[in-house]
mmCIF file of C-alpha atoms and ligand atoms in Angstrom:
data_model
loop_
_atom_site.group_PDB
_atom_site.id
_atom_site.type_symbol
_atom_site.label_atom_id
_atom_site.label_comp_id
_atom_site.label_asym_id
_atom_site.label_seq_id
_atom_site.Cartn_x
_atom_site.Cartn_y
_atom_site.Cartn_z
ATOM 1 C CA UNK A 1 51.834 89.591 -75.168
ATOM 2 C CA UNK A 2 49.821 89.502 -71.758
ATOM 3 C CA UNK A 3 51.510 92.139 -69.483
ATOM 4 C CA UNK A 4 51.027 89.749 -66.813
ATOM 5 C CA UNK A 5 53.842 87.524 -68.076
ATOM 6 C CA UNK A 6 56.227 90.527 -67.654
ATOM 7 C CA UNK A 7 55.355 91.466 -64.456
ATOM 8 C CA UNK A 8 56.082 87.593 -62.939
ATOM 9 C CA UNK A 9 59.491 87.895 -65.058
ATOM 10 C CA UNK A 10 60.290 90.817 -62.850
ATOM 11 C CA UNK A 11 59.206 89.551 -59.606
ATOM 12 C CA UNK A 12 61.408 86.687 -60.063
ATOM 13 C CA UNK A 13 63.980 88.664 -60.988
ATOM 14 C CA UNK A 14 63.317 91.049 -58.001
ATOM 15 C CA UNK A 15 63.317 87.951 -55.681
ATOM 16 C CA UNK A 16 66.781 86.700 -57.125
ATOM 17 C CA UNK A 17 68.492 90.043 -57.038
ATOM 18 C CA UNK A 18 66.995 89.834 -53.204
ATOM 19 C CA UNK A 19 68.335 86.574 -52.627
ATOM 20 C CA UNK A 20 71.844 86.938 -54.140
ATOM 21 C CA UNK A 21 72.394 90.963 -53.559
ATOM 22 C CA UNK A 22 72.436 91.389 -57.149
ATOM 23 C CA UNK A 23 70.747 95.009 -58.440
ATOM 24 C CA UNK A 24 68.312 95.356 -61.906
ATOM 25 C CA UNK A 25 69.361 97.195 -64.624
ATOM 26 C CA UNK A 26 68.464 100.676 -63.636
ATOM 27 C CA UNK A 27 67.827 101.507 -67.208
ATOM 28 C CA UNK A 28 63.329 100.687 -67.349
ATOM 29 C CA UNK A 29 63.517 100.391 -71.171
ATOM 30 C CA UNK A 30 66.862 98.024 -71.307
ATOM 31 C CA UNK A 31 65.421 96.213 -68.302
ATOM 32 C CA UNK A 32 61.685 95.767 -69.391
ATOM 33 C CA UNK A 33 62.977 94.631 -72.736
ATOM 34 C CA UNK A 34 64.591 91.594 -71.530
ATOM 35 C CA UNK A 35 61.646 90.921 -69.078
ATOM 36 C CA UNK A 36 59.652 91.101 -71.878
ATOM 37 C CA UNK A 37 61.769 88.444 -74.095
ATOM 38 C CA UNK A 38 61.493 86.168 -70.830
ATOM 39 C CA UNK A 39 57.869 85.901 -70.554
ATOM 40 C CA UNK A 40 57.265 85.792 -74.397
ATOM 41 C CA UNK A 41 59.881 82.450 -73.868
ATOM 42 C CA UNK A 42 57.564 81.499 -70.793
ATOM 43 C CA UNK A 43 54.714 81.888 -73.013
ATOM 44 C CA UNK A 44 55.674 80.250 -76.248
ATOM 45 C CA UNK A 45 58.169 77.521 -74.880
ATOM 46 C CA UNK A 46 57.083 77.039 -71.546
ATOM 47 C CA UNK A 47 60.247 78.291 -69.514
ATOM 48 C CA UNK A 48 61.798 81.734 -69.293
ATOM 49 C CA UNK A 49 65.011 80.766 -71.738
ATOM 50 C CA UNK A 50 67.470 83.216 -71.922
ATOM 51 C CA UNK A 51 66.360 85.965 -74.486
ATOM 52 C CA UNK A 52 70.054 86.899 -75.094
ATOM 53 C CA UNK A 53 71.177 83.447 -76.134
ATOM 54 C CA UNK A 54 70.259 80.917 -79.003
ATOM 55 C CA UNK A 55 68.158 78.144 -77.856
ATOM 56 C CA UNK A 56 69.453 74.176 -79.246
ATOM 57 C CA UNK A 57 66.085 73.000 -79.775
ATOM 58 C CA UNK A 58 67.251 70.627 -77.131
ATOM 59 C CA UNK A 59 65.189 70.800 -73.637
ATOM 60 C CA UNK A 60 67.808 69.122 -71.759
ATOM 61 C CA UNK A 61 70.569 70.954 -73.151
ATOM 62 C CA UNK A 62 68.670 73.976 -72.973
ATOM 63 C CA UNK A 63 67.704 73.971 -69.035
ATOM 64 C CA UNK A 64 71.164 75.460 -68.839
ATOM 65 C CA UNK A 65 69.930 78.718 -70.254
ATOM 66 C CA UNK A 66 66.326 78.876 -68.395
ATOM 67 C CA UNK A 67 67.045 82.465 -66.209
ATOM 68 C CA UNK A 68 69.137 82.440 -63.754
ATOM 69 C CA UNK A 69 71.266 80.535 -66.280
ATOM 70 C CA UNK A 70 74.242 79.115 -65.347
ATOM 71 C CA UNK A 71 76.377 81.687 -66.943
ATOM 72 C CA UNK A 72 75.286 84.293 -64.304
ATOM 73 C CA UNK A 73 77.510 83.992 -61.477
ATOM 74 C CA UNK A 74 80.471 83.902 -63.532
ATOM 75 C CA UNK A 75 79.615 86.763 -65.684
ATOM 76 C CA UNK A 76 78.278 89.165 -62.744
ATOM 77 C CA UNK A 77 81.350 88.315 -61.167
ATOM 78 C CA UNK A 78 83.564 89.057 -64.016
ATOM 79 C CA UNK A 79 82.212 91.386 -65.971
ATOM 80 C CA UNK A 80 79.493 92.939 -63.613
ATOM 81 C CA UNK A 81 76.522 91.932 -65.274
ATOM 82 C CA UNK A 82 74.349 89.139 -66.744
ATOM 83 C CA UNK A 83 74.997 88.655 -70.677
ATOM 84 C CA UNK A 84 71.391 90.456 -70.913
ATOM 85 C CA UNK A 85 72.517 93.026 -68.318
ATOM 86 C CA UNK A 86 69.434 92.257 -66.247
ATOM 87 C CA UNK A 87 71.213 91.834 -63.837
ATOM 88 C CA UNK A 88 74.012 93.632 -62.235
ATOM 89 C CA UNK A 89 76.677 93.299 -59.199
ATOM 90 C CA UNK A 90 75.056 94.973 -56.471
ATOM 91 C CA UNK A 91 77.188 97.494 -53.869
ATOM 92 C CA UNK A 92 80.106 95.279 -52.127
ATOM 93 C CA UNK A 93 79.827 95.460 -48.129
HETATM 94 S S1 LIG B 101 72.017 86.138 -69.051
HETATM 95 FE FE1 LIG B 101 71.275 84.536 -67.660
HETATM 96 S S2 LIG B 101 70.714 85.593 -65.793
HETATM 97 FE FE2 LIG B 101 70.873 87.119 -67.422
HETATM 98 S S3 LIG B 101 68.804 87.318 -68.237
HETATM 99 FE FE3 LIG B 101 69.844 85.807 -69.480
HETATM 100 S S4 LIG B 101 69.307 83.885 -68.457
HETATM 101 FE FE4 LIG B 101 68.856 85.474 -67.013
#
């Protein structure tokens, strides 16, 4: 796996977190672990799909779970983090 791939998964994540005041998992290993199954999906798909959830096969279908998916919102807002806990709600104002 070219270490390259990883580190583009986590400046995009960086830049999202930036964007929407969203915070990384703090935990390196948790965190590098799902930045790791994004670029490996970059890499062998072509997109960074979701590592946490089960691809249909389907690229239409499946542009729903390219990250940010469109779970995120919901599930930050609800339950404080992403389904792959990359990321997290940041500190309210
Ligand atoms: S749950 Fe959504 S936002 Fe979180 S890592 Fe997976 S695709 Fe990205």
């Amino acid at each position: 796996m070219n270490e390259d791939g990883i580190e583009e998964a986590r400046s995009r994540a960086k830049q999202l977190a930036k964007e929407k005041g969203y915070i990384l998992n703090v935990d390196e290993r948790q965190l590098e672990a799902v930045l790791r199954g994004l670029a490996r999906n970059q890499e062998r798909y072509g997109a960074g799909y979701c590592p946490c959830r089960i691809r249909s096969g389907d690229p239409k279908k499946d542009q729903t779970i390219i990250c940010p998916c469109v779970h995120h919102e919901k599930e930050i807002e609800e339950e404080g983090a992403c389904h792959c806990r990359l990321f997290f709600k940041g500190p309210s104002e």
